[in-house]
PDB file of C-alpha atoms in Angstrom:
ATOM      1  CA  UNK A   1      -0.056  -0.554  -0.067  1.00  0.00           C
ATOM      2  CA  UNK A   2       2.708   2.529   1.017  1.00  0.00           C
ATOM      3  CA  UNK A   3       4.439   1.238  -2.489  1.00  0.00           C
ATOM      4  CA  UNK A   4       1.670   2.284  -4.158  1.00  0.00           C
ATOM      5  CA  UNK A   5       1.163   6.007  -2.625  1.00  0.00           C
ATOM      6  CA  UNK A   6       4.608   6.337  -2.691  1.00  0.00           C
ATOM      7  CA  UNK A   7       4.196   5.709  -7.131  1.00  0.00           C
ATOM      8  CA  UNK A   8       0.551   8.012  -7.034  1.00  0.00           C
ATOM      9  CA  UNK A   9       2.528  11.278  -4.849  1.00  0.00           C
ATOM     10  CA  UNK A  10       5.466  10.995  -7.589  1.00  0.00           C
ATOM     11  CA  UNK A  11       3.075  11.092 -10.036  1.00  0.00           C
ATOM     12  CA  UNK A  12       1.390  13.647  -9.216  1.00  0.00           C
ATOM     13  CA  UNK A  13       5.081  15.511  -8.494  1.00  0.00           C
ATOM     14  CA  UNK A  14       5.940  15.544 -12.065  1.00  0.00           C
ATOM     15  CA  UNK A  15       2.396  16.619 -13.657  1.00  0.00           C
ATOM     16  CA  UNK A  16       2.928  20.035 -11.295  1.00  0.00           C
ATOM     17  CA  UNK A  17       5.888  20.190 -12.384  1.00  0.00           C
ATOM     18  CA  UNK A  18       4.766  19.406 -16.352  1.00  0.00           C
ATOM     19  CA  UNK A  19       1.890  22.371 -15.576  1.00  0.00           C
ATOM     20  CA  UNK A  20       3.953  24.330 -13.336  1.00  0.00           C
ATOM     21  CA  UNK A  21       6.141  24.706 -16.769  1.00  0.00           C
ATOM     22  CA  UNK A  22       6.422  28.733 -17.980  1.00  0.00           C
ATOM     23  CA  UNK A  23       6.285  29.117 -21.488  1.00  0.00           C
ATOM     24  CA  UNK A  24       9.181  30.042 -23.508  1.00  0.00           C
ATOM     25  CA  UNK A  25       8.809  32.579 -26.152  1.00  0.00           C
ATOM     26  CA  UNK A  26       6.155  33.463 -28.752  1.00  0.00           C
ATOM     27  CA  UNK A  27       2.979  35.113 -28.348  1.00  0.00           C
ATOM     28  CA  UNK A  28       0.876  32.147 -28.367  1.00  0.00           C
ATOM     29  CA  UNK A  29       3.135  31.084 -25.230  1.00  0.00           C
ATOM     30  CA  UNK A  30       2.763  34.959 -23.662  1.00  0.00           C
ATOM     31  CA  UNK A  31      -1.356  34.036 -24.273  1.00  0.00           C
ATOM     32  CA  UNK A  32      -1.361  31.435 -22.870  1.00  0.00           C
ATOM     33  CA  UNK A  33       0.900  32.612 -20.201  1.00  0.00           C
ATOM     34  CA  UNK A  34      -1.574  36.245 -19.564  1.00  0.00           C
ATOM     35  CA  UNK A  35      -4.757  33.655 -19.696  1.00  0.00           C
ATOM     36  CA  UNK A  36      -4.168  31.373 -16.682  1.00  0.00           C
ATOM     37  CA  UNK A  37      -2.972  34.451 -14.970  1.00  0.00           C
ATOM     38  CA  UNK A  38      -6.027  36.195 -15.494  1.00  0.00           C
ATOM     39  CA  UNK A  39      -8.772  33.372 -14.923  1.00  0.00           C
ATOM     40  CA  UNK A  40      -7.852  31.979 -12.806  1.00  0.00           C
ATOM     41  CA  UNK A  41     -10.029  34.675 -10.851  1.00  0.00           C
ATOM     42  CA  UNK A  42     -12.983  33.782 -12.029  1.00  0.00           C
ATOM     43  CA  UNK A  43     -12.661  30.528  -9.254  1.00  0.00           C
ATOM     44  CA  UNK A  44     -12.587  33.059  -6.317  1.00  0.00           C
ATOM     45  CA  UNK A  45     -15.542  33.813  -4.274  1.00  0.00           C
ATOM     46  CA  UNK A  46     -15.944  38.199  -5.614  1.00  0.00           C
ATOM     47  CA  UNK A  47     -16.279  36.016  -9.188  1.00  0.00           C
ATOM     48  CA  UNK A  48     -18.064  33.364  -8.394  1.00  0.00           C
ATOM     49  CA  UNK A  49     -20.585  34.453  -6.428  1.00  0.00           C
ATOM     50  CA  UNK A  50     -21.636  38.116  -8.661  1.00  0.00           C
ATOM     51  CA  UNK A  51     -21.856  36.610 -11.258  1.00  0.00           C
ATOM     52  CA  UNK A  52     -23.818  33.980  -9.773  1.00  0.00           C
ATOM     53  CA  UNK A  53     -26.687  37.129  -8.433  1.00  0.00           C
ATOM     54  CA  UNK A  54     -26.210  39.114 -12.021  1.00  0.00           C
ATOM     55  CA  UNK A  55     -27.611  35.936 -13.755  1.00  0.00           C
ATOM     56  CA  UNK A  56     -30.441  35.390 -11.555  1.00  0.00           C
ATOM     57  CA  UNK A  57     -31.387  39.338 -10.840  1.00  0.00           C
ATOM     58  CA  UNK A  58     -30.569  39.763 -14.562  1.00  0.00           C
ATOM     59  CA  UNK A  59     -30.807  37.368 -17.033  1.00  0.00           C
ATOM     60  CA  UNK A  60     -34.669  35.928 -17.405  1.00  0.00           C
ATOM     61  CA  UNK A  61     -35.349  31.982 -17.344  1.00  0.00           C
ATOM     62  CA  UNK A  62     -34.572  29.765 -16.934  1.00  0.00           C
ATOM     63  CA  UNK A  63     -30.951  31.441 -16.501  1.00  0.00           C
ATOM     64  CA  UNK A  64     -32.253  33.218 -13.447  1.00  0.00           C
ATOM     65  CA  UNK A  65     -32.599  30.057 -11.708  1.00  0.00           C
ATOM     66  CA  UNK A  66     -29.582  28.843 -13.701  1.00  0.00           C
ATOM     67  CA  UNK A  67     -28.174  31.664 -11.380  1.00  0.00           C
ATOM     68  CA  UNK A  68     -30.220  31.151  -7.537  1.00  0.00           C
ATOM     69  CA  UNK A  69     -29.106  27.461  -8.169  1.00  0.00           C
ATOM     70  CA  UNK A  70     -25.216  28.645  -8.696  1.00  0.00           C
ATOM     71  CA  UNK A  71     -25.022  30.442  -6.120  1.00  0.00           C
ATOM     72  CA  UNK A  72     -26.447  27.914  -3.738  1.00  0.00           C
ATOM     73  CA  UNK A  73     -24.180  25.285  -5.556  1.00  0.00           C
ATOM     74  CA  UNK A  74     -20.925  27.732  -4.492  1.00  0.00           C
ATOM     75  CA  UNK A  75     -21.985  28.560  -0.902  1.00  0.00           C
ATOM     76  CA  UNK A  76     -22.559  25.151  -0.167  1.00  0.00           C
ATOM     77  CA  UNK A  77     -19.559  23.477  -1.613  1.00  0.00           C
ATOM     78  CA  UNK A  78     -16.989  25.516   0.371  1.00  0.00           C
ATOM     79  CA  UNK A  79     -18.476  24.010   3.097  1.00  0.00           C
ATOM     80  CA  UNK A  80     -15.958  20.772   2.810  1.00  0.00           C
ATOM     81  CA  UNK A  81     -14.057  22.454   1.524  1.00  0.00           C
ATOM     82  CA  UNK A  82     -13.236  23.868   4.932  1.00  0.00           C
ATOM     83  CA  UNK A  83     -13.418  21.428   6.665  1.00  0.00           C
ATOM     84  CA  UNK A  84     -11.046  19.627   4.621  1.00  0.00           C
ATOM     85  CA  UNK A  85      -8.153  22.183   4.230  1.00  0.00           C
ATOM     86  CA  UNK A  86      -8.735  22.638   8.380  1.00  0.00           C
ATOM     87  CA  UNK A  87      -8.337  19.301   8.456  1.00  0.00           C
ATOM     88  CA  UNK A  88      -5.089  17.651   6.067  1.00  0.00           C
ATOM     89  CA  UNK A  89      -3.102  20.626   6.259  1.00  0.00           C
ATOM     90  CA  UNK A  90      -1.626  19.759   2.533  1.00  0.00           C
ATOM     91  CA  UNK A  91       1.238  22.299   1.913  1.00  0.00           C
ATOM     92  CA  UNK A  92       0.859  23.999  -1.418  1.00  0.00           C
ATOM     93  CA  UNK A  93       3.478  22.455  -3.474  1.00  0.00           C
ATOM     94  CA  UNK A  94       5.599  26.671  -3.416  1.00  0.00           C
ATOM     95  CA  UNK A  95       5.705  24.688  -0.668  1.00  0.00           C
ATOM     96  CA  UNK A  96       6.654  22.021   0.067  1.00  0.00           C
ATOM     97  CA  UNK A  97       8.926  21.298  -3.491  1.00  0.00           C
ATOM     98  CA  UNK A  98      12.206  23.364  -5.040  1.00  0.00           C
ATOM     99  CA  UNK A  99      11.882  25.979  -8.221  1.00  0.00           C
ATOM    100  CA  UNK A 100       8.097  26.147  -8.731  1.00  0.00           C
ATOM    101  CA  UNK A 101       7.184  28.253 -10.250  1.00  0.00           C
ATOM    102  CA  UNK A 102       3.831  31.453  -8.353  1.00  0.00           C
ATOM    103  CA  UNK A 103       2.663  34.437  -8.507  1.00  0.00           C
ATOM    104  CA  UNK A 104       3.236  37.179  -6.563  1.00  0.00           C
ATOM    105  CA  UNK A 105       1.260  37.154  -3.202  1.00  0.00           C
ATOM    106  CA  UNK A 106       0.639  33.230  -3.375  1.00  0.00           C
ATOM    107  CA  UNK A 107      -1.916  31.499  -0.314  1.00  0.00           C
ATOM    108  CA  UNK A 108      -0.431  30.254   1.934  1.00  0.00           C
ATOM    109  CA  UNK A 109      -3.590  28.524   3.896  1.00  0.00           C
ATOM    110  CA  UNK A 110      -4.531  24.716   3.047  1.00  0.00           C
ATOM    111  CA  UNK A 111      -3.548  23.685  -0.739  1.00  0.00           C
ATOM    112  CA  UNK A 112      -6.196  20.071  -0.489  1.00  0.00           C
ATOM    113  CA  UNK A 113      -8.690  20.354  -2.463  1.00  0.00           C
ATOM    114  CA  UNK A 114      -8.572  23.694  -4.915  1.00  0.00           C
ATOM    115  CA  UNK A 115     -11.415  26.240  -3.228  1.00  0.00           C
ATOM    116  CA  UNK A 116     -11.403  28.684  -6.911  1.00  0.00           C
ATOM    117  CA  UNK A 117     -11.546  24.862  -8.576  1.00  0.00           C
ATOM    118  CA  UNK A 118     -14.648  24.507  -6.527  1.00  0.00           C
ATOM    119  CA  UNK A 119     -16.115  27.674  -6.467  1.00  0.00           C
ATOM    120  CA  UNK A 120     -15.722  27.704 -10.785  1.00  0.00           C
ATOM    121  CA  UNK A 121     -17.147  24.019 -11.299  1.00  0.00           C
ATOM    122  CA  UNK A 122     -19.963  24.702  -8.765  1.00  0.00           C
ATOM    123  CA  UNK A 123     -21.158  27.581 -11.105  1.00  0.00           C
ATOM    124  CA  UNK A 124     -20.336  26.611 -14.362  1.00  0.00           C
ATOM    125  CA  UNK A 125     -22.687  23.620 -13.734  1.00  0.00           C
ATOM    126  CA  UNK A 126     -26.048  24.673 -13.250  1.00  0.00           C
ATOM    127  CA  UNK A 127     -25.842  26.735 -16.421  1.00  0.00           C
ATOM    128  CA  UNK A 128     -24.589  23.635 -17.956  1.00  0.00           C
ATOM    129  CA  UNK A 129     -28.061  22.263 -16.695  1.00  0.00           C
ATOM    130  CA  UNK A 130     -30.564  25.106 -17.700  1.00  0.00           C
ATOM    131  CA  UNK A 131     -32.460  23.344 -20.169  1.00  0.00           C
ATOM    132  CA  UNK A 132     -31.862  26.786 -22.374  1.00  0.00           C
ATOM    133  CA  UNK A 133     -31.129  25.585 -26.252  1.00  0.00           C
ATOM    134  CA  UNK A 134     -28.502  27.600 -25.639  1.00  0.00           C
ATOM    135  CA  UNK A 135     -27.324  26.007 -23.403  1.00  0.00           C
ATOM    136  CA  UNK A 136     -25.147  24.120 -25.932  1.00  0.00           C
ATOM    137  CA  UNK A 137     -23.887  27.596 -27.376  1.00  0.00           C
ATOM    138  CA  UNK A 138     -22.259  28.511 -24.150  1.00  0.00           C
ATOM    139  CA  UNK A 139     -21.501  24.842 -22.960  1.00  0.00           C
ATOM    140  CA  UNK A 140     -17.808  25.291 -24.669  1.00  0.00           C
ATOM    141  CA  UNK A 141     -16.111  28.324 -22.863  1.00  0.00           C
ATOM    142  CA  UNK A 142     -18.015  27.819 -20.046  1.00  0.00           C
ATOM    143  CA  UNK A 143     -16.501  23.881 -19.877  1.00  0.00           C
ATOM    144  CA  UNK A 144     -12.423  25.616 -21.034  1.00  0.00           C
ATOM    145  CA  UNK A 145     -13.418  28.254 -18.444  1.00  0.00           C
ATOM    146  CA  UNK A 146     -13.623  25.545 -16.286  1.00  0.00           C
ATOM    147  CA  UNK A 147     -11.143  23.690 -17.050  1.00  0.00           C
ATOM    148  CA  UNK A 148      -8.663  26.205 -17.003  1.00  0.00           C
ATOM    149  CA  UNK A 149      -9.557  28.188 -13.813  1.00  0.00           C
ATOM    150  CA  UNK A 150      -8.162  24.227 -12.228  1.00  0.00           C
ATOM    151  CA  UNK A 151      -4.881  24.334 -14.952  1.00  0.00           C
ATOM    152  CA  UNK A 152      -4.336  27.550 -14.007  1.00  0.00           C
ATOM    153  CA  UNK A 153      -4.650  26.449 -10.217  1.00  0.00           C
ATOM    154  CA  UNK A 154      -1.423  24.554 -11.167  1.00  0.00           C
ATOM    155  CA  UNK A 155      -0.026  26.263 -13.793  1.00  0.00           C
ATOM    156  CA  UNK A 156       0.797  28.307  -9.893  1.00  0.00           C
ATOM    157  CA  UNK A 157       2.002  26.409  -8.406  1.00  0.00           C
ATOM    158  CA  UNK A 158      -0.478  26.970  -5.620  1.00  0.00           C
ATOM    159  CA  UNK A 159      -1.797  23.186  -5.700  1.00  0.00           C
ATOM    160  CA  UNK A 160      -1.264  19.498  -7.339  1.00  0.00           C
ATOM    161  CA  UNK A 161      -2.983  17.388  -9.684  1.00  0.00           C
ATOM    162  CA  UNK A 162      -5.361  15.653  -6.765  1.00  0.00           C
ATOM    163  CA  UNK A 163      -6.737  19.054  -5.246  1.00  0.00           C
ATOM    164  CA  UNK A 164      -8.549  20.307  -8.819  1.00  0.00           C
ATOM    165  CA  UNK A 165      -9.322  17.132  -9.099  1.00  0.00           C
ATOM    166  CA  UNK A 166     -11.204  17.372  -5.773  1.00  0.00           C
ATOM    167  CA  UNK A 167     -12.387  20.057  -6.172  1.00  0.00           C
ATOM    168  CA  UNK A 168     -13.962  19.738  -9.206  1.00  0.00           C
ATOM    169  CA  UNK A 169     -15.551  16.200  -7.678  1.00  0.00           C
ATOM    170  CA  UNK A 170     -17.454  18.543  -5.307  1.00  0.00           C
ATOM    171  CA  UNK A 171     -18.630  21.813  -6.941  1.00  0.00           C
ATOM    172  CA  UNK A 172     -19.990  19.102  -9.529  1.00  0.00           C
ATOM    173  CA  UNK A 173     -21.663  17.479  -7.053  1.00  0.00           C
ATOM    174  CA  UNK A 174     -22.860  19.887  -4.290  1.00  0.00           C
ATOM    175  CA  UNK A 175     -24.579  21.502  -8.078  1.00  0.00           C
ATOM    176  CA  UNK A 176     -25.105  18.992  -9.546  1.00  0.00           C
ATOM    177  CA  UNK A 177     -27.018  18.052  -5.875  1.00  0.00           C
ATOM    178  CA  UNK A 178     -29.085  21.878  -5.359  1.00  0.00           C
ATOM    179  CA  UNK A 179     -30.141  21.157  -9.326  1.00  0.00           C
ATOM    180  CA  UNK A 180     -31.960  17.817  -8.296  1.00  0.00           C
ATOM    181  CA  UNK A 181     -33.351  19.155  -5.041  1.00  0.00           C
ATOM    182  CA  UNK A 182     -34.371  22.554  -5.890  1.00  0.00           C
ATOM    183  CA  UNK A 183     -37.583  23.446  -5.905  1.00  0.00           C
ATOM    184  CA  UNK A 184     -39.388  24.831  -9.532  1.00  0.00           C
ATOM    185  CA  UNK A 185     -42.893  25.664  -8.024  1.00  0.00           C
ATOM    186  CA  UNK A 186     -40.804  29.404  -6.468  1.00  0.00           C
ATOM    187  CA  UNK A 187     -41.874  31.406  -9.235  1.00  0.00           C
ATOM    188  CA  UNK A 188     -39.129  34.721  -8.960  1.00  0.00           C
ATOM    189  CA  UNK A 189     -36.509  31.615  -9.067  1.00  0.00           C
TER     190      UNK A 189
END
């Protein structure tokens, strides 16, 4: 069992180092660097909660209900994230591994699970489940943003692959549960 865990840790660190590489020249690579350094903020609480509220208040049905569901999913999903972060206290990659690239003013709380990844998946999944013909139109952009936020967390040296995978699972599962139990007969939602 310990051999398997060691093997998994080694593979995870290799994947992190690969995801954490910095582009060396070229406009496309520099644009990728800017994209990942910017899109990561879309997984923050400020963006996901504010965007969910705006969609809930300003968008027509079924997007309004999806906005309320996103708001609920983001809020609820952070309960297990906060509990697990407090219990496990995993060091972030830039704190535990040499030569990991990171951003200015990196976070220093526990690494596992990724709260940004949890938030973006909790925010995006209700929008993808809205049941509108436009859902297929926004799906590629929404999925690109969600996976870009997840990847950016490794790119910035803030999370391991298992951190972002756990965040994606928590955010997605919470959003699906909120959607499943959402009362359809509330007129203003």
